[in-house]
Coordinates of C-alpha atoms and ligand atoms in Angstrom, one line a residue:
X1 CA -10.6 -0.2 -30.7
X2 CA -13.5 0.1 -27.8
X3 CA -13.3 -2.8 -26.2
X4 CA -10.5 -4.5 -23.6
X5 CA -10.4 -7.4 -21.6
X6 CA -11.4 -6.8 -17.7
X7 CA -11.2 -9.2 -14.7
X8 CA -15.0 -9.3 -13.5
X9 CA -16.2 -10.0 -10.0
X10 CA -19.8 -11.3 -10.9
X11 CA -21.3 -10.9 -7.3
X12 CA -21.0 -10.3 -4.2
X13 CA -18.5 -13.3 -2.9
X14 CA -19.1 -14.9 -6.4
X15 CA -16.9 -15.9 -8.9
X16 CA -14.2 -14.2 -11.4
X17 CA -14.4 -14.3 -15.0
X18 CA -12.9 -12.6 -17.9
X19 CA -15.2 -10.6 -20.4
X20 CA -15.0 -7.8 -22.9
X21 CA -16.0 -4.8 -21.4
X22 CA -15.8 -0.7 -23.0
X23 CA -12.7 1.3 -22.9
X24 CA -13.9 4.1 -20.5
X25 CA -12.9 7.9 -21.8
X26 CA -10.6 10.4 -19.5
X27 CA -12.2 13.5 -18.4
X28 CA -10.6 16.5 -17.8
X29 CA -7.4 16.0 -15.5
X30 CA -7.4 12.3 -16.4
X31 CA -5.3 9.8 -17.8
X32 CA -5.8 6.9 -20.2
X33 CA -3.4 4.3 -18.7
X34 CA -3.1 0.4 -21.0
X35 CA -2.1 -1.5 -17.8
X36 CA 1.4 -3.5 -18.0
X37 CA 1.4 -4.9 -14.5
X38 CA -1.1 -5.1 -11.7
X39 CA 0.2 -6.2 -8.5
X40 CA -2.3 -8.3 -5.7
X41 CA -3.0 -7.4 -2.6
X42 CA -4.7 -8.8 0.6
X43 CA -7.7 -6.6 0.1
X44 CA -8.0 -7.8 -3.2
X45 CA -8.8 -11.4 -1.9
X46 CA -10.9 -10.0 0.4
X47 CA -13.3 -8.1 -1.5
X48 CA -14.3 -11.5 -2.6
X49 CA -14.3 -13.4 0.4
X50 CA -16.4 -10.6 2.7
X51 CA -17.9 -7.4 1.6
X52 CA -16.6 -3.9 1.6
X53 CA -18.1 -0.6 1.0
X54 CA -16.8 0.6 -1.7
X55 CA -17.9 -1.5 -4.1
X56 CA -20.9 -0.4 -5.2
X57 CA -22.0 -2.7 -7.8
X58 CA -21.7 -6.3 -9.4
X59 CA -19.9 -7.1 -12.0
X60 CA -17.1 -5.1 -10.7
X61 CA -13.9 -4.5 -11.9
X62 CA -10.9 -4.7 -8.7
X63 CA -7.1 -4.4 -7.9
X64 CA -5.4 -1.0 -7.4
X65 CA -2.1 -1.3 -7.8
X66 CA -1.2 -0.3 -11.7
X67 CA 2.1 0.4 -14.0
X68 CA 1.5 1.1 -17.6
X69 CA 1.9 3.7 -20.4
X70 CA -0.2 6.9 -21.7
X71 CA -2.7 6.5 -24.0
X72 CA -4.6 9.3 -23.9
X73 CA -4.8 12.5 -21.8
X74 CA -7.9 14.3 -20.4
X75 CA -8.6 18.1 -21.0
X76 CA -6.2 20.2 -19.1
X77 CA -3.8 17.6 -18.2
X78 CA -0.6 19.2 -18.6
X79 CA 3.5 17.3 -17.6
X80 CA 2.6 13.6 -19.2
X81 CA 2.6 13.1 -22.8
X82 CA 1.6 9.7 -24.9
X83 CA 3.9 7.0 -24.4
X84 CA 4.5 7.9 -20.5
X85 CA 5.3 5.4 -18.4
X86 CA 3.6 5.7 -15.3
X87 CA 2.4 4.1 -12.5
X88 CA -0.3 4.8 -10.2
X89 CA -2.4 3.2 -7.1
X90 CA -6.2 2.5 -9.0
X91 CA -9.6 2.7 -6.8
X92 CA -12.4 0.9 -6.8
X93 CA -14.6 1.6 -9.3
X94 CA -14.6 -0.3 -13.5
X95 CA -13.3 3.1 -14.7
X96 CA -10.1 2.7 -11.9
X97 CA -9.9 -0.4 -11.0
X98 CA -6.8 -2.2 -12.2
X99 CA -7.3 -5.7 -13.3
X100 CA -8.1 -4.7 -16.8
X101 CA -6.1 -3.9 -19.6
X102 CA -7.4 0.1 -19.4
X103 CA -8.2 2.5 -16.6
X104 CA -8.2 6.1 -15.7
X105 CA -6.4 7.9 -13.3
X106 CA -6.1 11.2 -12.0
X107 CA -2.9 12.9 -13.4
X108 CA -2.3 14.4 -10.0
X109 CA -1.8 11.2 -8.7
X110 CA 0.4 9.4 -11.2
X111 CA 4.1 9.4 -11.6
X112 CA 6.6 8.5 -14.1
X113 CA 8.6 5.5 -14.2
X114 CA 12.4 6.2 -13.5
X115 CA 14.4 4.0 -15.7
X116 CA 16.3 2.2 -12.9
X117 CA 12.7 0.4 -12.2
X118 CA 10.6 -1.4 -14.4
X119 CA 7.0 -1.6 -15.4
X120 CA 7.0 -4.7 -12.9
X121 CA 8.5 -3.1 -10.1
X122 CA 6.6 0.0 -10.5
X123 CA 3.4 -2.0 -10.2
X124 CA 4.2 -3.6 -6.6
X125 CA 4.8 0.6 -4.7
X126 CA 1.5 2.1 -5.0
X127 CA -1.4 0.8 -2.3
X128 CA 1.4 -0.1 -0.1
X129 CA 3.5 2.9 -0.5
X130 CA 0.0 5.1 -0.2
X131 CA -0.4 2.8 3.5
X132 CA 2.9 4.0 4.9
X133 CA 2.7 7.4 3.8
X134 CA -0.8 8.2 5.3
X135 CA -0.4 6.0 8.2
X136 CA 3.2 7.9 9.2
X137 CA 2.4 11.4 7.6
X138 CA -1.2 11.7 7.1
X139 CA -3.9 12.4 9.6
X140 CA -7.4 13.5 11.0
X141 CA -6.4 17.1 12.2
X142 CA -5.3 17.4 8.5
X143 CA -8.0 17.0 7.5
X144 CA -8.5 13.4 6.7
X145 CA -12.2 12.0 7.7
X146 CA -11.5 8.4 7.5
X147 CA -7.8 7.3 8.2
X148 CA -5.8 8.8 10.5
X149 CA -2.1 8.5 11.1
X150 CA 0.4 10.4 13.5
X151 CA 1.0 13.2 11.4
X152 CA 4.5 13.7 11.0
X153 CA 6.4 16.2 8.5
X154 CA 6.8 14.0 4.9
X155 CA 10.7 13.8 4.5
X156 CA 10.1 15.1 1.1
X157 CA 9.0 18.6 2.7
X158 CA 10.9 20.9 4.0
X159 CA 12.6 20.3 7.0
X160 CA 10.8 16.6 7.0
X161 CA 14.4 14.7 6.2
X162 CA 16.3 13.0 8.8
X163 CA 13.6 15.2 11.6
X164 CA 12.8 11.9 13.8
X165 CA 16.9 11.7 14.1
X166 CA 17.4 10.1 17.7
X167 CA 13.6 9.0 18.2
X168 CA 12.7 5.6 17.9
X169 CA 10.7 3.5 16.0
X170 CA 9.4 0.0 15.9
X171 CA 7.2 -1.8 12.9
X172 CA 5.8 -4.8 13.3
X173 CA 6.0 -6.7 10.1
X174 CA 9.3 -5.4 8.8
X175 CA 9.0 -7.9 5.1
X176 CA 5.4 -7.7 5.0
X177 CA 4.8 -5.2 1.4
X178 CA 3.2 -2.2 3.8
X179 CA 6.2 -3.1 5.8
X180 CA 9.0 -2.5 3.8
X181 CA 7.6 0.7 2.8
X182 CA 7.4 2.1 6.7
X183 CA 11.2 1.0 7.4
X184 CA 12.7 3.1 4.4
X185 CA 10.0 6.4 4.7
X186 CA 11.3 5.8 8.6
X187 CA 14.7 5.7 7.6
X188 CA 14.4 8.7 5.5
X189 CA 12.7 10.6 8.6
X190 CA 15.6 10.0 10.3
X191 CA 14.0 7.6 12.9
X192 CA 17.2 5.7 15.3
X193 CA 17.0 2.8 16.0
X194 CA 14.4 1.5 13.5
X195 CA 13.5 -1.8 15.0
X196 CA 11.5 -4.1 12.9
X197 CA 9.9 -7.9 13.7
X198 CA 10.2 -10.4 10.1
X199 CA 11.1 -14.2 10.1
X200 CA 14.9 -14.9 10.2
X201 CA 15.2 -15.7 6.4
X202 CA 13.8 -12.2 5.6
X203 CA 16.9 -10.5 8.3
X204 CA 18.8 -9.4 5.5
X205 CA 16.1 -7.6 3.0
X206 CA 14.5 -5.7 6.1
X207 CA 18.1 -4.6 7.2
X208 CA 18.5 -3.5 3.6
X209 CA 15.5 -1.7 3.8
X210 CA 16.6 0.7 7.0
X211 CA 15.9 -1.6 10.2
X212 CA 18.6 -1.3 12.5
X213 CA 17.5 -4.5 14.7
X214 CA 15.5 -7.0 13.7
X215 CA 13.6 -9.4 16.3
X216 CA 12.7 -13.1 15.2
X217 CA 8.6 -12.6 14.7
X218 CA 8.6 -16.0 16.7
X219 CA 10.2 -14.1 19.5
X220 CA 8.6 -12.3 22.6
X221 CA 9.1 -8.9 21.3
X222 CA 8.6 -6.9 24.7
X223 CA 11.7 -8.8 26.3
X224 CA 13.7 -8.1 22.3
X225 CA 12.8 -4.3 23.0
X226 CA 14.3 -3.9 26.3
X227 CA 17.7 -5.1 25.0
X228 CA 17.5 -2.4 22.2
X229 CA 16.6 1.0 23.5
X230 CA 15.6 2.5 27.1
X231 CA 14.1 5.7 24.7
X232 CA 10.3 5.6 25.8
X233 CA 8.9 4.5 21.7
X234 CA 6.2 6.4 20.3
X235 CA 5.6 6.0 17.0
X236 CA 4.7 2.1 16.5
X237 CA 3.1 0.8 12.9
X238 CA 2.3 -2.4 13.0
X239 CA 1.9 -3.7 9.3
X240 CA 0.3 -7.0 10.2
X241 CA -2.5 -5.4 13.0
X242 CA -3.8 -9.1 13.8
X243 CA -5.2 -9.1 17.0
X244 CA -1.9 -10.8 18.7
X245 CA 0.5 -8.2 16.8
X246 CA -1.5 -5.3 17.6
X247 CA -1.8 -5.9 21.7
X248 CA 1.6 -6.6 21.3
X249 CA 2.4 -3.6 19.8
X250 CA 0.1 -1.6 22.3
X251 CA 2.2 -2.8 25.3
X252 CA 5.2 -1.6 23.9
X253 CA 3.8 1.9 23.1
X254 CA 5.3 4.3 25.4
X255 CA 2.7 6.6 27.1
X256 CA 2.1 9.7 24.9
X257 CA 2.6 7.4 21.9
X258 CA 0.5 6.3 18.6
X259 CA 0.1 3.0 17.3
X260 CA -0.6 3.0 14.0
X261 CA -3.1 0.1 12.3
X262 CA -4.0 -1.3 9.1
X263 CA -6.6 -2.9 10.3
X264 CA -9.8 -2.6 12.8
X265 CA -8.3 -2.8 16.2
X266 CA -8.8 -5.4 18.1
X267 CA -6.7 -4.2 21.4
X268 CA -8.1 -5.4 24.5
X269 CA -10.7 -3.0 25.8
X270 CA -9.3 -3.3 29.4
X271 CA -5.8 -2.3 28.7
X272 CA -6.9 0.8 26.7
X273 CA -5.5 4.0 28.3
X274 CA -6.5 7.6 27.3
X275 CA -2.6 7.9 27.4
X276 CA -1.7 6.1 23.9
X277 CA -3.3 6.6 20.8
X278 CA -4.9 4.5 18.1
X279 CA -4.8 5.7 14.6
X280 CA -6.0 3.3 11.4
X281 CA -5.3 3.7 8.2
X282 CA -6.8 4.2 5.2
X283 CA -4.3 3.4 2.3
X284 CA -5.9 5.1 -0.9
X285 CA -4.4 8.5 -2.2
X286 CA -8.4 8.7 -3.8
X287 CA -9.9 10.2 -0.9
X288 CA -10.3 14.4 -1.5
X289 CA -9.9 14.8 1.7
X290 CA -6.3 12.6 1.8
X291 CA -5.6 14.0 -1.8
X292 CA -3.3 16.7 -0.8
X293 CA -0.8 14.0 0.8
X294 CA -1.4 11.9 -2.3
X295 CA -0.5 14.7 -4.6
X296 CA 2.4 15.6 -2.5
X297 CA 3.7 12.3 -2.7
X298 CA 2.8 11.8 -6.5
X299 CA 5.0 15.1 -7.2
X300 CA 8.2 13.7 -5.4
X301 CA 7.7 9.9 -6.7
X302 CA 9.4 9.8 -9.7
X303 CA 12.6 11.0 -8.0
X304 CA 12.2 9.1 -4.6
X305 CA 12.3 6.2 -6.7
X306 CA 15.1 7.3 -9.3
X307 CA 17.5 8.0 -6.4
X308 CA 16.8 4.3 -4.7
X309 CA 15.1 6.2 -1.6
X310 CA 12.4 4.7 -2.3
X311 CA 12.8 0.8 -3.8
X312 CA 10.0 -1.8 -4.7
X313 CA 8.8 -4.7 -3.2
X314 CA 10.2 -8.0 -4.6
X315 CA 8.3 -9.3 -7.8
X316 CA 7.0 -12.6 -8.5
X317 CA 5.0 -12.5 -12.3
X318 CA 1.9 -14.8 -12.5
X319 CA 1.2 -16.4 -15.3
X320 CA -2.0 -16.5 -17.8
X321 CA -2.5 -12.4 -17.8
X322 CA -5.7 -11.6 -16.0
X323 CA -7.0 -14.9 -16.0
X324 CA -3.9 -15.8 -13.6
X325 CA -5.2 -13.6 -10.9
X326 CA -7.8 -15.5 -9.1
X327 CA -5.2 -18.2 -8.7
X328 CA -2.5 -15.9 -7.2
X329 CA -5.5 -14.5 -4.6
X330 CA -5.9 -17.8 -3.1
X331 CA -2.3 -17.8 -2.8
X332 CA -2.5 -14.7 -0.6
X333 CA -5.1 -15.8 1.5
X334 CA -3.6 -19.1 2.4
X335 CA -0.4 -16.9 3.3
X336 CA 1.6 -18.1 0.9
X337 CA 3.7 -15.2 -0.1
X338 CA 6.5 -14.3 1.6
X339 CA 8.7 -10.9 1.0
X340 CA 7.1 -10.4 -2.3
X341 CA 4.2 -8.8 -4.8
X342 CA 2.3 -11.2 -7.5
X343 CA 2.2 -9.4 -10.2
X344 CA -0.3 -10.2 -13.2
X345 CA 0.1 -9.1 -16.9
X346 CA -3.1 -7.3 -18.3
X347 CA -1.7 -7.6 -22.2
X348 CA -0.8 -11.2 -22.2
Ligands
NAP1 N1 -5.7 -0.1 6.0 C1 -5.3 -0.2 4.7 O1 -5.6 0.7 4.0 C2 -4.4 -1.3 4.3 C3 -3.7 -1.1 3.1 C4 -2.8 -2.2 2.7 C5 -2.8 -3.4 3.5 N2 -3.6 -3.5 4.5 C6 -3.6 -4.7 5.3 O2 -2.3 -4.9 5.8 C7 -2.0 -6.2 6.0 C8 -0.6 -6.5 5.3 O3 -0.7 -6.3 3.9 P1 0.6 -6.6 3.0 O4 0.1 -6.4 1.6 O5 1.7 -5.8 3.5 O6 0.7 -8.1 3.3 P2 1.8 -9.2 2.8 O7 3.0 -8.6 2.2 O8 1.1 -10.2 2.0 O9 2.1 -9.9 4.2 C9 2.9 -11.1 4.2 C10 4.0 -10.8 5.1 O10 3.5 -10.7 6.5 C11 4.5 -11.1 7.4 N3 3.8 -11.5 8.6 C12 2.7 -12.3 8.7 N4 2.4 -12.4 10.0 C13 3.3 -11.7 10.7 C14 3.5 -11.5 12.1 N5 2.7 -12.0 13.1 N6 4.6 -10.7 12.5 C15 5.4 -10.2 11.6 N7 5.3 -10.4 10.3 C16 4.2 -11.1 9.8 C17 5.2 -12.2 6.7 O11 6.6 -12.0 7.1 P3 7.7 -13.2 7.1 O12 7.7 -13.8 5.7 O13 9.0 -12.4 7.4 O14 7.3 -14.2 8.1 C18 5.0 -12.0 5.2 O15 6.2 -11.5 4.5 C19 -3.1 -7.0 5.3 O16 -4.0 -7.5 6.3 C20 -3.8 -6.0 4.5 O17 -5.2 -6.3 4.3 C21 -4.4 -2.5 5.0

């Protein structure tokens, strides 16, 4: 067989369709994945609503977020085997891109799927697990040219677990998928208190996830704060970054601090002080010159997850395979999704 099924963008801001398209061949250091699951994310709808950089060319294949087994292994690839289950965050390009039945993915950067998580679940970690970890851990003076982050020691390093102890932390958009992954790498860094903001009905799962207080989003957050901790905060991620979040976010930045983004700032110019730091993020473990983090990571996955240090988001399956996904987009963008990943069956 040489042929799959892909999800094609046809053009710039055009439509999707589903077409046959050529089963691509690892090279050396590669992997052969047949793609279980796919998760959406907000970037995904976006590529079609805007324009981003890195596609290059029309039709193109998107989605980043893949769980699947082994099919075939590049030269050189040694500690996977056919019939792995894996899961790994996809980039975009028709050979890595995920909404397809097929892709290839550097070994480096794949894990195996414990068995306490399934195929599913394994699909929803990657591009959001890959935005907390540079965002907290990564950044420019290590090397990174694009994203930047505040650079902290990985708890999966040495010395990195439980080192924050007594420091706080506070991440804006506690339930949001990026979110959830910042409150339990901050919990494992040891961070106290870990204050997070979420809609009341989503109080529980962020507590589950390592917040220690959680402030109503609907809330004036600078007043929440002060009843918290008097411990100047500076580390801040907001996980949302709209404009209102992020000069939120950079009021309650203690001086010396870093605010982490996901997305362009928009922090009013006048109130920007030499005094706190911006970093944004670029979430993809792709990037050679973020690759070192992203193989770090990809070495200690498998068991961050297996011990429940790590858990995945909350899974909602679309329905009709590939052909499913363009409906659960819309869904995103109209902001429809609340605590959870849509995640879209490439085989069915
Ligand atoms: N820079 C990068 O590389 C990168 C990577 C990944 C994502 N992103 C961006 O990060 C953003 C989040 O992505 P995602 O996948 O995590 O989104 P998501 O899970 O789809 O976000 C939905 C969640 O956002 C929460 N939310 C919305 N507005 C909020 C606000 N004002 N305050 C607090 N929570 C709010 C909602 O919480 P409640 O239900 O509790 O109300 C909801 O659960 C997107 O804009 C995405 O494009 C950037």
């Amino acid at each position: 067989m040489s042929t799959q099924k892909s999800l094609l963008l046809l053009e710039e801001n055009g439509s999707f369709a589903v077409r046959d398209t050529e089963i691509p061949k690892p090279g050396p250091g590669e992997l052969l994945i047949e793609n279980h699951a796919t998760a959406l994310n907000p970037v995904d709808w976006k590529i079609q609503a805007y324009w981003f950089f890195f596609i290059q060319s029309y039709p193109a294949v998107i989605g980043t977020d893949g769980a699947g087994i082994v099919k075939e292994l590049g030269e050189g690839v040694t500690g996977f085997a056919v019939g792995d289950k894996v899961l790994y965050q996809g980039y975009f390009s028709n050979r890595e891109a995920t909404f397809q039945q097929y892709s290839i993915n550097p070994a480096e950067i794949t894990a195996k799927i414990p068995k306490n998580i399934t195929v599913d679940q394994a699909a929803t970690i990657p591009l959001v697990l890959a935005t907390a970890v540079l965002g907290l851990y990564g950044s420019k003076a290590s090397g990174s040219a694009r994203g930047d982050g505040a650079g902290l020691t990985p708890p999966w390093e040495e010395g990195g677990r439980g080192k924050y102890a007594g420091q706080p932390i506070l991440v804006i958009g506690g339930s949001s998928a990026v979110g959830q992954q910042v409150l339990q790498l901050a919990r494992l860094s040891g961070f106290s208190p870990i204050i997070t903001t979420a809609s009341k009905h989503n109080d529980a799962l962020v507590k589950s996830l390592g917040a220690t207080h959680v402030i109503d989003r609907t809330t004036p957050l600078l007043q929440g704060l002060q009843s918290i901790t008097s411990i100047p905060i500076k580390i801040v991620y907001d996980a949302i970054s709209e404009a209102e979040t992020q000069n939120t976010a950079y009021d309650a930045l203690a001086s010396g601090g870093k605010l982490i983004l996901v997305l362009a700032s928009e922090i009013d110019e006048t109130k920007l002080t030499s005094d706190k730091q911006l970093a944004n993020v670029y979430g993809t473990v792709h990037y050679m010159d973020q690759r070192t983090l992203g193989v770090s990571l990809y070495k200690n996955l498998s068991r961050l997850l297996e011990t429940g240090d790590i858990k995945p988001n909350n899974v909602e399956v679309l329905p009709n395979g590939l052909a499913g996904i363009p409906d659960g987009l819309e869904k995103l963008k109209a902001g429809k999704v609340s605590a959870a990943k849509l995640v879209a069956h490439p085989q069915e």
